PDB file of C-alpha atoms in Angstrom:
ATOM      1  CA  MET W   1     -42.029 -55.264  -2.094  1.00  0.00           C
ATOM      2  CA  ALA W   2     -41.843 -53.907  -5.560  1.00  0.00           C
ATOM      3  CA  ARG W   3     -45.646 -52.917  -6.858  1.00  0.00           C
ATOM      4  CA  GLU W   4     -46.438 -52.481 -10.471  1.00  0.00           C
ATOM      5  CA  ILE W   5     -49.833 -51.806 -12.060  1.00  0.00           C
ATOM      6  CA  PHE W   6     -50.804 -54.385 -14.415  1.00  0.00           C
ATOM      7  CA  ASP W   7     -50.699 -53.209 -18.079  1.00  0.00           C
ATOM      8  CA  LEU W   8     -50.592 -54.963 -21.519  1.00  0.00           C
ATOM      9  CA  SER W   9     -49.073 -53.373 -24.705  1.00  0.00           C
ATOM     10  CA  PHE W  10     -47.763 -54.578 -28.039  1.00  0.00           C
ATOM     11  CA  SER W  11     -44.509 -53.649 -29.701  1.00  0.00           C
ATOM     12  CA  ASN W  12     -46.180 -52.450 -32.899  1.00  0.00           C
ATOM     13  CA  GLY W  13     -43.226 -53.974 -34.880  1.00  0.00           C
ATOM     14  CA  PHE W  14     -42.887 -56.683 -37.018  1.00  0.00           C
ATOM     15  CA  ALA W  15     -42.978 -58.918 -33.879  1.00  0.00           C
ATOM     16  CA  ARG W  16     -46.854 -57.783 -33.802  1.00  0.00           C
ATOM     17  CA  THR W  17     -47.231 -59.071 -37.381  1.00  0.00           C
ATOM     18  CA  LEU W  18     -45.748 -62.515 -36.429  1.00  0.00           C
ATOM     19  CA  HIS W  19     -47.731 -62.671 -33.343  1.00  0.00           C
ATOM     20  CA  GLU W  20     -50.845 -62.124 -35.568  1.00  0.00           C
ATOM     21  CA  ARG W  21     -49.884 -64.751 -38.002  1.00  0.00           C
ATOM     22  CA  ALA W  22     -49.340 -67.503 -35.086  1.00  0.00           C
ATOM     23  CA  LEU W  23     -52.735 -66.482 -33.147  1.00  0.00           C
ATOM     24  CA  GLY W  24     -54.904 -65.341 -35.990  1.00  0.00           C
ATOM     25  CA  ASP W  25     -56.746 -61.983 -36.583  1.00  0.00           C
ATOM     26  CA  ILE W  26     -58.314 -61.467 -33.316  1.00  0.00           C
ATOM     27  CA  GLU W  27     -59.952 -58.404 -34.299  1.00  0.00           C
ATOM     28  CA  ARG W  28     -61.602 -60.116 -37.099  1.00  0.00           C
ATOM     29  CA  ASP W  29     -62.159 -63.620 -35.713  1.00  0.00           C
ATOM     30  CA  TYR W  30     -64.130 -62.415 -32.630  1.00  0.00           C
ATOM     31  CA  PRO W  31     -67.207 -60.294 -32.707  1.00  0.00           C
ATOM     32  CA  TRP W  32     -66.258 -57.223 -30.459  1.00  0.00           C
ATOM     33  CA  GLN W  33     -68.872 -54.688 -32.145  1.00  0.00           C
ATOM     34  CA  SER W  34     -71.875 -57.150 -31.377  1.00  0.00           C
ATOM     35  CA  LEU W  35     -71.471 -56.400 -27.413  1.00  0.00           C
ATOM     36  CA  ASP W  36     -72.967 -52.963 -26.663  1.00  0.00           C
ATOM     37  CA  PRO W  37     -72.262 -52.015 -22.944  1.00  0.00           C
ATOM     38  CA  SER W  38     -74.953 -49.047 -22.886  1.00  0.00           C
ATOM     39  CA  ARG W  39     -77.779 -52.003 -22.835  1.00  0.00           C
ATOM     40  CA  TYR W  40     -76.509 -52.897 -19.006  1.00  0.00           C
ATOM     41  CA  PRO W  41     -76.621 -51.098 -15.939  1.00  0.00           C
ATOM     42  CA  PRO W  42     -73.374 -49.117 -15.281  1.00  0.00           C
ATOM     43  CA  LEU W  43     -72.662 -50.854 -11.971  1.00  0.00           C
ATOM     44  CA  LEU W  44     -72.674 -54.328 -13.810  1.00  0.00           C
ATOM     45  CA  VAL W  45     -70.675 -53.295 -16.609  1.00  0.00           C
ATOM     46  CA  ALA W  46     -68.027 -51.777 -13.785  1.00  0.00           C
ATOM     47  CA  ARG W  47     -68.131 -55.314 -12.166  1.00  0.00           C
ATOM     48  CA  ALA W  48     -67.706 -56.883 -15.432  1.00  0.00           C
ATOM     49  CA  ARG W  49     -64.782 -54.684 -16.385  1.00  0.00           C
ATOM     50  CA  VAL W  50     -63.099 -55.911 -13.130  1.00  0.00           C
ATOM     51  CA  GLY W  51     -63.965 -59.503 -13.692  1.00  0.00           C
ATOM     52  CA  TRP W  52     -62.508 -59.223 -17.212  1.00  0.00           C
ATOM     53  CA  THR W  53     -59.613 -57.645 -16.090  1.00  0.00           C
ATOM     54  CA  GLU W  54     -58.905 -60.122 -13.080  1.00  0.00           C
ATOM     55  CA  ASN W  55     -59.460 -63.057 -15.753  1.00  0.00           C
ATOM     56  CA  ALA W  56     -56.689 -61.391 -17.979  1.00  0.00           C
ATOM     57  CA  PHE W  57     -54.251 -61.124 -15.524  1.00  0.00           C
ATOM     58  CA  ASN W  58     -55.009 -64.552 -13.822  1.00  0.00           C
ATOM     59  CA  GLU W  59     -54.362 -65.913 -17.490  1.00  0.00           C
ATOM     60  CA  PHE W  60     -50.844 -63.735 -17.510  1.00  0.00           C
ATOM     61  CA  CYS W  61     -49.564 -65.338 -14.211  1.00  0.00           C
ATOM     62  CA  THR W  62     -50.867 -68.648 -15.593  1.00  0.00           C
ATOM     63  CA  ALA W  63     -48.237 -68.112 -18.747  1.00  0.00           C
ATOM     64  CA  ALA W  64     -45.608 -67.298 -16.468  1.00  0.00           C
ATOM     65  CA  ALA W  65     -46.335 -70.528 -14.336  1.00  0.00           C
ATOM     66  CA  MET W  66     -46.664 -72.669 -17.886  1.00  0.00           C
ATOM     67  CA  GLY W  67     -42.773 -71.234 -18.454  1.00  0.00           C
ATOM     68  CA  GLN W  68     -41.577 -72.231 -14.982  1.00  0.00           C
ATOM     69  CA  MET W  69     -43.075 -75.680 -15.318  1.00  0.00           C
ATOM     70  CA  LEU W  70     -41.585 -76.253 -18.491  1.00  0.00           C
ATOM     71  CA  GLN W  71     -38.005 -75.448 -17.269  1.00  0.00           C
ATOM     72  CA  ALA W  72     -38.619 -77.788 -14.831  1.00  0.00           C
ATOM     73  CA  LEU W  73     -39.792 -80.621 -17.160  1.00  0.00           C
ATOM     74  CA  VAL W  74     -36.851 -79.919 -19.303  1.00  0.00           C
ATOM     75  CA  GLN W  75     -34.263 -80.128 -16.183  1.00  0.00           C
ATOM     76  CA  ALA W  76     -36.113 -83.350 -15.407  1.00  0.00           C
ATOM     77  CA  ARG W  77     -35.603 -85.100 -18.740  1.00  0.00           C
ATOM     78  CA  ALA W  78     -39.541 -85.539 -19.162  1.00  0.00           C
ATOM     79  CA  PRO W  79     -40.307 -87.013 -22.258  1.00  0.00           C
ATOM     80  CA  LEU W  80     -39.832 -85.373 -25.461  1.00  0.00           C
ATOM     81  CA  ASP W  81     -43.773 -85.844 -26.236  1.00  0.00           C
ATOM     82  CA  LEU W  82     -44.744 -84.140 -22.774  1.00  0.00           C
ATOM     83  CA  LEU W  83     -41.793 -81.496 -23.283  1.00  0.00           C
ATOM     84  CA  GLY W  84     -43.621 -80.698 -26.733  1.00  0.00           C
ATOM     85  CA  MET W  85     -47.286 -80.344 -25.339  1.00  0.00           C
ATOM     86  CA  ALA W  86     -45.898 -78.292 -22.277  1.00  0.00           C
ATOM     87  CA  SER W  87     -44.107 -76.180 -24.813  1.00  0.00           C
ATOM     88  CA  ARG W  88     -47.249 -74.599 -26.464  1.00  0.00           C
ATOM     89  CA  PHE W  89     -49.293 -73.848 -23.368  1.00  0.00           C
ATOM     90  CA  ALA W  90     -47.682 -70.555 -22.684  1.00  0.00           C
ATOM     91  CA  ILE W  91     -48.650 -69.503 -25.745  1.00  0.00           C
ATOM     92  CA  ASP W  92     -51.869 -70.520 -25.134  1.00  0.00           C
ATOM     93  CA  GLU W  93     -51.919 -68.421 -21.950  1.00  0.00           C
ATOM     94  CA  VAL W  94     -50.757 -65.077 -24.053  1.00  0.00           C
ATOM     95  CA  LEU W  95     -54.323 -65.567 -26.494  1.00  0.00           C
ATOM     96  CA  HIS W  96     -56.318 -65.916 -23.290  1.00  0.00           C
ATOM     97  CA  VAL W  97     -54.829 -62.828 -21.858  1.00  0.00           C
ATOM     98  CA  GLU W  98     -55.454 -60.892 -25.051  1.00  0.00           C
ATOM     99  CA  LEU W  99     -59.150 -62.033 -25.408  1.00  0.00           C
ATOM    100  CA  CYS W 100     -59.838 -61.501 -21.582  1.00  0.00           C
ATOM    101  CA  ALA W 101     -58.193 -57.984 -21.629  1.00  0.00           C
ATOM    102  CA  ARG W 102     -59.822 -56.759 -24.977  1.00  0.00           C
ATOM    103  CA  MET W 103     -63.103 -57.835 -23.543  1.00  0.00           C
ATOM    104  CA  ALA W 104     -62.742 -55.516 -20.543  1.00  0.00           C
ATOM    105  CA  MET W 105     -61.576 -52.825 -23.106  1.00  0.00           C
ATOM    106  CA  ARG W 106     -64.899 -53.400 -24.623  1.00  0.00           C
ATOM    107  CA  LEU W 107     -66.544 -52.722 -21.829  1.00  0.00           C
ATOM    108  CA  GLY W 108     -64.694 -49.166 -20.941  1.00  0.00           C
ATOM    109  CA  GLY W 109     -61.076 -50.446 -20.376  1.00  0.00           C
ATOM    110  CA  GLY W 110     -59.435 -52.349 -17.697  1.00  0.00           C
ATOM    111  CA  ALA W 111     -59.713 -51.944 -13.877  1.00  0.00           C
ATOM    112  CA  PRO W 112     -56.357 -51.277 -11.965  1.00  0.00           C
ATOM    113  CA  ILE W 113     -54.714 -54.228 -10.283  1.00  0.00           C
ATOM    114  CA  HIS W 114     -51.212 -53.687  -8.441  1.00  0.00           C
ATOM    115  CA  TYR W 115     -49.140 -56.767  -7.823  1.00  0.00           C
ATOM    116  CA  ASP W 116     -45.619 -57.749  -7.081  1.00  0.00           C
ATOM    117  CA  PRO W 117     -43.733 -59.131 -10.191  1.00  0.00           C
ATOM    118  CA  GLU W 118     -41.978 -61.687  -7.769  1.00  0.00           C
ATOM    119  CA  ASP W 119     -45.570 -63.357  -6.708  1.00  0.00           C
ATOM    120  CA  ILE W 120     -46.519 -64.492 -10.034  1.00  0.00           C
ATOM    121  CA  VAL W 121     -44.704 -67.720 -10.423  1.00  0.00           C
ATOM    122  CA  PHE W 122     -44.505 -70.484  -7.589  1.00  0.00           C
ATOM    123  CA  ASP W 123     -42.287 -70.198  -4.455  1.00  0.00           C
ATOM    124  CA  LEU W 124     -40.800 -73.730  -4.461  1.00  0.00           C
ATOM    125  CA  ASP W 125     -38.765 -75.130  -1.734  1.00  0.00           C
ATOM    126  CA  PRO W 126     -35.014 -74.647  -3.077  1.00  0.00           C
ATOM    127  CA  SER W 127     -33.864 -77.942  -1.480  1.00  0.00           C
ATOM    128  CA  LEU W 128     -36.091 -80.103  -4.359  1.00  0.00           C
ATOM    129  CA  GLY W 129     -34.465 -81.539  -6.914  1.00  0.00           C
ATOM    130  CA  PRO W 130     -35.250 -81.182 -10.734  1.00  0.00           C
ATOM    131  CA  LEU W 131     -37.829 -83.957 -10.847  1.00  0.00           C
ATOM    132  CA  GLU W 132     -39.396 -83.143  -7.369  1.00  0.00           C
ATOM    133  CA  ARG W 133     -40.119 -79.477  -8.776  1.00  0.00           C
ATOM    134  CA  ALA W 134     -41.508 -80.588 -11.950  1.00  0.00           C
ATOM    135  CA  ASN W 135     -43.471 -83.029  -9.746  1.00  0.00           C
ATOM    136  CA  GLU W 136     -44.834 -80.534  -7.689  1.00  0.00           C
ATOM    137  CA  LEU W 137     -45.495 -77.562 -10.653  1.00  0.00           C
ATOM    138  CA  VAL W 138     -47.261 -80.091 -12.905  1.00  0.00           C
ATOM    139  CA  VAL W 139     -49.621 -81.139  -9.583  1.00  0.00           C
ATOM    140  CA  ARG W 140     -50.316 -77.646  -8.566  1.00  0.00           C
ATOM    141  CA  LEU W 141     -50.668 -76.051 -12.068  1.00  0.00           C
ATOM    142  CA  CYS W 142     -52.153 -78.587 -13.932  1.00  0.00           C
ATOM    143  CA  CYS W 143     -53.574 -81.467 -11.810  1.00  0.00           C
ATOM    144  CA  VAL W 144     -55.452 -78.510  -9.790  1.00  0.00           C
ATOM    145  CA  GLY W 145     -55.442 -75.563 -11.351  1.00  0.00           C
ATOM    146  CA  GLU W 146     -56.420 -76.237 -14.628  1.00  0.00           C
ATOM    147  CA  ALA W 147     -58.056 -79.380 -13.916  1.00  0.00           C
ATOM    148  CA  LEU W 148     -60.596 -77.414 -11.584  1.00  0.00           C
ATOM    149  CA  SER W 149     -60.614 -74.563 -14.311  1.00  0.00           C
ATOM    150  CA  PHE W 150     -61.613 -76.528 -17.263  1.00  0.00           C
ATOM    151  CA  PRO W 151     -65.201 -77.656 -15.928  1.00  0.00           C
ATOM    152  CA  LEU W 152     -65.916 -74.302 -14.135  1.00  0.00           C
ATOM    153  CA  LEU W 153     -65.205 -72.348 -17.361  1.00  0.00           C
ATOM    154  CA  SER W 154     -66.957 -74.708 -19.531  1.00  0.00           C
ATOM    155  CA  GLY W 155     -70.064 -73.806 -17.169  1.00  0.00           C
ATOM    156  CA  ALA W 156     -69.671 -70.487 -17.931  1.00  0.00           C
ATOM    157  CA  MET W 157     -69.465 -71.079 -21.434  1.00  0.00           C
ATOM    158  CA  ARG W 158     -72.446 -72.642 -21.593  1.00  0.00           C
ATOM    159  CA  SER W 159     -74.303 -70.308 -19.551  1.00  0.00           C
ATOM    160  CA  ALA W 160     -72.983 -67.508 -21.566  1.00  0.00           C
ATOM    161  CA  SER W 161     -75.735 -65.922 -24.082  1.00  0.00           C
ATOM    162  CA  HIS W 162     -74.095 -63.490 -25.880  1.00  0.00           C
ATOM    163  CA  PRO W 163     -71.935 -64.463 -29.153  1.00  0.00           C
ATOM    164  CA  LEU W 164     -68.840 -62.420 -28.030  1.00  0.00           C
ATOM    165  CA  SER W 165     -68.336 -63.725 -24.355  1.00  0.00           C
ATOM    166  CA  ARG W 166     -69.482 -67.212 -25.820  1.00  0.00           C
ATOM    167  CA  SER W 167     -66.730 -67.216 -28.720  1.00  0.00           C
ATOM    168  CA  ILE W 168     -63.838 -65.846 -25.978  1.00  0.00           C
ATOM    169  CA  LEU W 169     -64.883 -68.750 -23.504  1.00  0.00           C
ATOM    170  CA  GLU W 170     -65.035 -71.234 -26.143  1.00  0.00           C
ATOM    171  CA  THR W 171     -61.540 -70.514 -27.230  1.00  0.00           C
ATOM    172  CA  ILE W 172     -60.313 -70.805 -23.314  1.00  0.00           C
ATOM    173  CA  VAL W 173     -62.350 -73.938 -22.584  1.00  0.00           C
ATOM    174  CA  ARG W 174     -60.852 -75.544 -25.772  1.00  0.00           C
ATOM    175  CA  ASP W 175     -57.060 -74.742 -24.748  1.00  0.00           C
ATOM    176  CA  GLU W 176     -57.635 -75.788 -20.848  1.00  0.00           C
ATOM    177  CA  ALA W 177     -58.964 -79.360 -21.816  1.00  0.00           C
ATOM    178  CA  HIS W 178     -55.596 -79.894 -22.862  1.00  0.00           C
ATOM    179  CA  HIS W 179     -53.705 -78.222 -19.909  1.00  0.00           C
ATOM    180  CA  GLY W 180     -55.563 -80.193 -17.603  1.00  0.00           C
ATOM    181  CA  ARG W 181     -55.248 -83.636 -19.255  1.00  0.00           C
ATOM    182  CA  PHE W 182     -51.292 -82.749 -19.541  1.00  0.00           C
ATOM    183  CA  GLY W 183     -51.258 -83.267 -15.855  1.00  0.00           C
ATOM    184  CA  PHE W 184     -52.468 -86.860 -15.595  1.00  0.00           C
ATOM    185  CA  LEU W 185     -50.516 -87.979 -18.429  1.00  0.00           C
ATOM    186  CA  TYR W 186     -47.203 -86.959 -16.638  1.00  0.00           C
ATOM    187  CA  LEU W 187     -48.546 -88.689 -13.866  1.00  0.00           C
ATOM    188  CA  ASP W 188     -48.940 -91.527 -16.142  1.00  0.00           C
ATOM    189  CA  TRP W 189     -45.321 -91.505 -16.659  1.00  0.00           C
ATOM    190  CA  ILE W 190     -43.839 -90.684 -13.467  1.00  0.00           C
ATOM    191  CA  ARG W 191     -46.110 -92.968 -11.105  1.00  0.00           C
ATOM    192  CA  ALA W 192     -43.997 -95.884 -10.625  1.00  0.00           C
ATOM    193  CA  GLU W 193     -41.351 -93.672  -9.423  1.00  0.00           C
ATOM    194  CA  LEU W 194     -43.407 -91.826  -6.922  1.00  0.00           C
ATOM    195  CA  GLY W 195     -42.470 -93.237  -3.407  1.00  0.00           C
ATOM    196  CA  PRO W 196     -44.815 -92.671  -0.273  1.00  0.00           C
ATOM    197  CA  ALA W 197     -43.181 -89.719   0.891  1.00  0.00           C
ATOM    198  CA  GLU W 198     -43.335 -88.063  -2.368  1.00  0.00           C
ATOM    199  CA  ARG W 199     -46.776 -88.681  -2.802  1.00  0.00           C
ATOM    200  CA  ASP W 200     -47.741 -87.479   0.496  1.00  0.00           C
ATOM    201  CA  ARG W 201     -45.646 -84.281  -0.155  1.00  0.00           C
ATOM    202  CA  LEU W 202     -47.632 -83.797  -3.351  1.00  0.00           C
ATOM    203  CA  GLY W 203     -50.925 -84.388  -1.707  1.00  0.00           C
ATOM    204  CA  LYS W 204     -49.879 -81.614   0.977  1.00  0.00           C
ATOM    205  CA  ALA W 205     -49.310 -79.292  -2.022  1.00  0.00           C
ATOM    206  CA  ALA W 206     -52.330 -80.293  -3.979  1.00  0.00           C
ATOM    207  CA  ARG W 207     -54.590 -79.391  -0.762  1.00  0.00           C
ATOM    208  CA  ARG W 208     -52.666 -76.169  -0.419  1.00  0.00           C
ATOM    209  CA  THR W 209     -53.336 -74.987  -3.980  1.00  0.00           C
ATOM    210  CA  LEU W 210     -57.021 -76.125  -3.533  1.00  0.00           C
ATOM    211  CA  ASP W 211     -57.215 -74.078  -0.833  1.00  0.00           C
ATOM    212  CA  ALA W 212     -55.997 -70.937  -2.654  1.00  0.00           C
ATOM    213  CA  TYR W 213     -58.784 -71.200  -4.973  1.00  0.00           C
ATOM    214  CA  ARG W 214     -61.757 -71.558  -2.753  1.00  0.00           C
ATOM    215  CA  PRO W 215     -62.463 -67.964  -2.287  1.00  0.00           C
ATOM    216  CA  LEU W 216     -63.373 -67.912  -6.319  1.00  0.00           C
ATOM    217  CA  TRP W 217     -66.623 -69.750  -5.303  1.00  0.00           C
ATOM    218  CA  GLU W 218     -67.211 -69.693  -1.551  1.00  0.00           C
ATOM    219  CA  HIS W 219     -69.203 -66.552  -1.144  1.00  0.00           C
ATOM    220  CA  GLY W 220     -72.634 -65.761  -0.282  1.00  0.00           C
ATOM    221  CA  GLU W 221     -75.399 -67.717  -2.014  1.00  0.00           C
ATOM    222  CA  SER W 222     -77.316 -65.686  -4.823  1.00  0.00           C
ATOM    223  CA  HIS W 223     -80.982 -65.634  -5.196  1.00  0.00           C
ATOM    224  CA  VAL W 224     -82.672 -65.527  -8.612  1.00  0.00           C
ATOM    225  CA  VAL W 225     -86.638 -64.463  -8.791  1.00  0.00           C
ATOM    226  CA  SER W 226     -88.349 -63.951 -11.835  1.00  0.00           C
ATOM    227  CA  GLY W 227     -85.203 -63.970 -13.819  1.00  0.00           C
ATOM    228  CA  VAL W 228     -83.782 -61.013 -11.339  1.00  0.00           C
ATOM    229  CA  THR W 229     -80.785 -61.661  -9.006  1.00  0.00           C
ATOM    230  CA  SER W 230     -80.516 -60.247  -5.658  1.00  0.00           C
ATOM    231  CA  GLU W 231     -78.722 -57.342  -6.347  1.00  0.00           C
ATOM    232  CA  GLY W 232     -81.165 -56.508  -8.619  1.00  0.00           C
ATOM    233  CA  PHE W 233     -79.978 -57.332 -12.323  1.00  0.00           C
ATOM    234  CA  LEU W 234     -81.374 -58.942 -14.741  1.00  0.00           C
ATOM    235  CA  LEU W 235     -79.963 -62.833 -14.687  1.00  0.00           C
ATOM    236  CA  GLU W 236     -79.772 -62.628 -18.623  1.00  0.00           C
ATOM    237  CA  HIS W 237     -77.591 -59.754 -18.652  1.00  0.00           C
ATOM    238  CA  VAL W 238     -75.502 -61.424 -15.945  1.00  0.00           C
ATOM    239  CA  ARG W 239     -75.097 -64.381 -18.176  1.00  0.00           C
ATOM    240  CA  GLU W 240     -74.582 -62.378 -21.621  1.00  0.00           C
ATOM    241  CA  LEU W 241     -71.601 -60.820 -19.625  1.00  0.00           C
ATOM    242  CA  GLY W 242     -69.805 -63.931 -19.120  1.00  0.00           C
ATOM    243  CA  TRP W 243     -70.918 -64.956 -15.723  1.00  0.00           C
ATOM    244  CA  MET W 244     -72.734 -68.205 -14.313  1.00  0.00           C
ATOM    245  CA  GLU W 245     -75.293 -68.030 -11.495  1.00  0.00           C
ATOM    246  CA  ALA W 246     -73.375 -67.778  -8.499  1.00  0.00           C
ATOM    247  CA  SER W 247     -75.176 -70.820  -6.631  1.00  0.00           C
ATOM    248  CA  ALA W 248     -74.960 -72.990  -9.709  1.00  0.00           C
ATOM    249  CA  TYR W 249     -70.930 -71.876  -9.995  1.00  0.00           C
ATOM    250  CA  SER W 250     -70.414 -72.890  -6.324  1.00  0.00           C
ATOM    251  CA  GLU W 251     -72.033 -76.251  -6.722  1.00  0.00           C
ATOM    252  CA  LEU W 252     -70.448 -76.955  -9.984  1.00  0.00           C
ATOM    253  CA  ALA W 253     -67.061 -76.148  -7.922  1.00  0.00           C
ATOM    254  CA  ARG W 254     -67.941 -78.725  -5.426  1.00  0.00           C
ATOM    255  CA  VAL W 255     -68.378 -81.517  -7.645  1.00  0.00           C
ATOM    256  CA  THR W 256     -65.521 -80.643  -9.988  1.00  0.00           C
ATOM    257  CA  ILE W 257     -63.171 -80.630  -6.846  1.00  0.00           C
ATOM    258  CA  GLU W 258     -64.232 -84.371  -6.137  1.00  0.00           C
ATOM    259  CA  GLU W 259     -64.499 -85.749  -9.970  1.00  0.00           C
ATOM    260  CA  SER W 260     -62.007 -83.904 -11.758  1.00  0.00           C
ATOM    261  CA  VAL W 261     -59.277 -83.425  -8.850  1.00  0.00           C
ATOM    262  CA  ARG W 262     -59.584 -85.548  -5.926  1.00  0.00           C
ATOM    263  CA  ALA W 263     -60.105 -88.685  -7.769  1.00  0.00           C
ATOM    264  CA  PRO W 264     -57.964 -88.724 -10.529  1.00  0.00           C
ATOM    265  CA  LEU W 265     -55.155 -87.631  -8.119  1.00  0.00           C
ATOM    266  CA  ALA W 266     -56.264 -90.549  -5.598  1.00  0.00           C
ATOM    267  CA  ARG W 267     -55.980 -93.022  -8.414  1.00  0.00           C
ATOM    268  CA  ALA W 268     -52.463 -91.804  -8.945  1.00  0.00           C
ATOM    269  CA  GLY W 269     -52.049 -92.507  -5.310  1.00  0.00           C
ATOM    270  CA  ILE W 270     -51.962 -88.832  -4.684  1.00  0.00           C
ATOM    271  CA  VAL W 271     -54.508 -88.420  -1.631  1.00  0.00           C
ATOM    272  CA  PHE W 272     -55.206 -84.982   0.359  1.00  0.00           C
TER     273      PHE W 272
END
């Protein structure tokens, strides 16, 4: 497999000027200088660098998947209003990449991540037709991935007690709300055309996608005593750097799976 190091750059030409006009002045609009990494234990800062770099990489992969989904929607001749919504999602993800990467840089620099470029989009059965590809991508990416991430990111946003981490998460949460909603708007459009076999196939795809996310919250329970985590970090520091307390995050994930993923999909006849 071709392995590459996750690395980001700007062209520093007129394209960057247009990029900044479209997305706003990120340097000015976020309080980057308000975060002083020297206030926190070096080990916690190192973990935060890894965490925010991983966030940037995940958003980078989602940008690619959003492009893949848009292509499938166009090929399936989805309604123009749905195409219009979906066409905006990739640029949202590019903004998220930049924000998370800049946060990692503020903490001392991005952590090394090696990846295979062929793995950053969904691997679909080549025998599927255009509409089947669109159905699967929307369910996996929006009805599971984005519908799951919105409540979890909202929880992290509410927990974030530093103006920089909170402002970054507020931006991401604002966009993710539209991404998750899109999936169920699409299902409203296509529902009458989904036969039992297709609903069953999409249910299995949803389960596989959800199972891939489980390692994010299925880990050892944390303990907080007098504001100190079981690893010896001040809980306030953890929250300032953009995390929820681990046990609260795990519980929120369990509730979110049932209320924001399984239940809405079940209403569309997709059960898993």
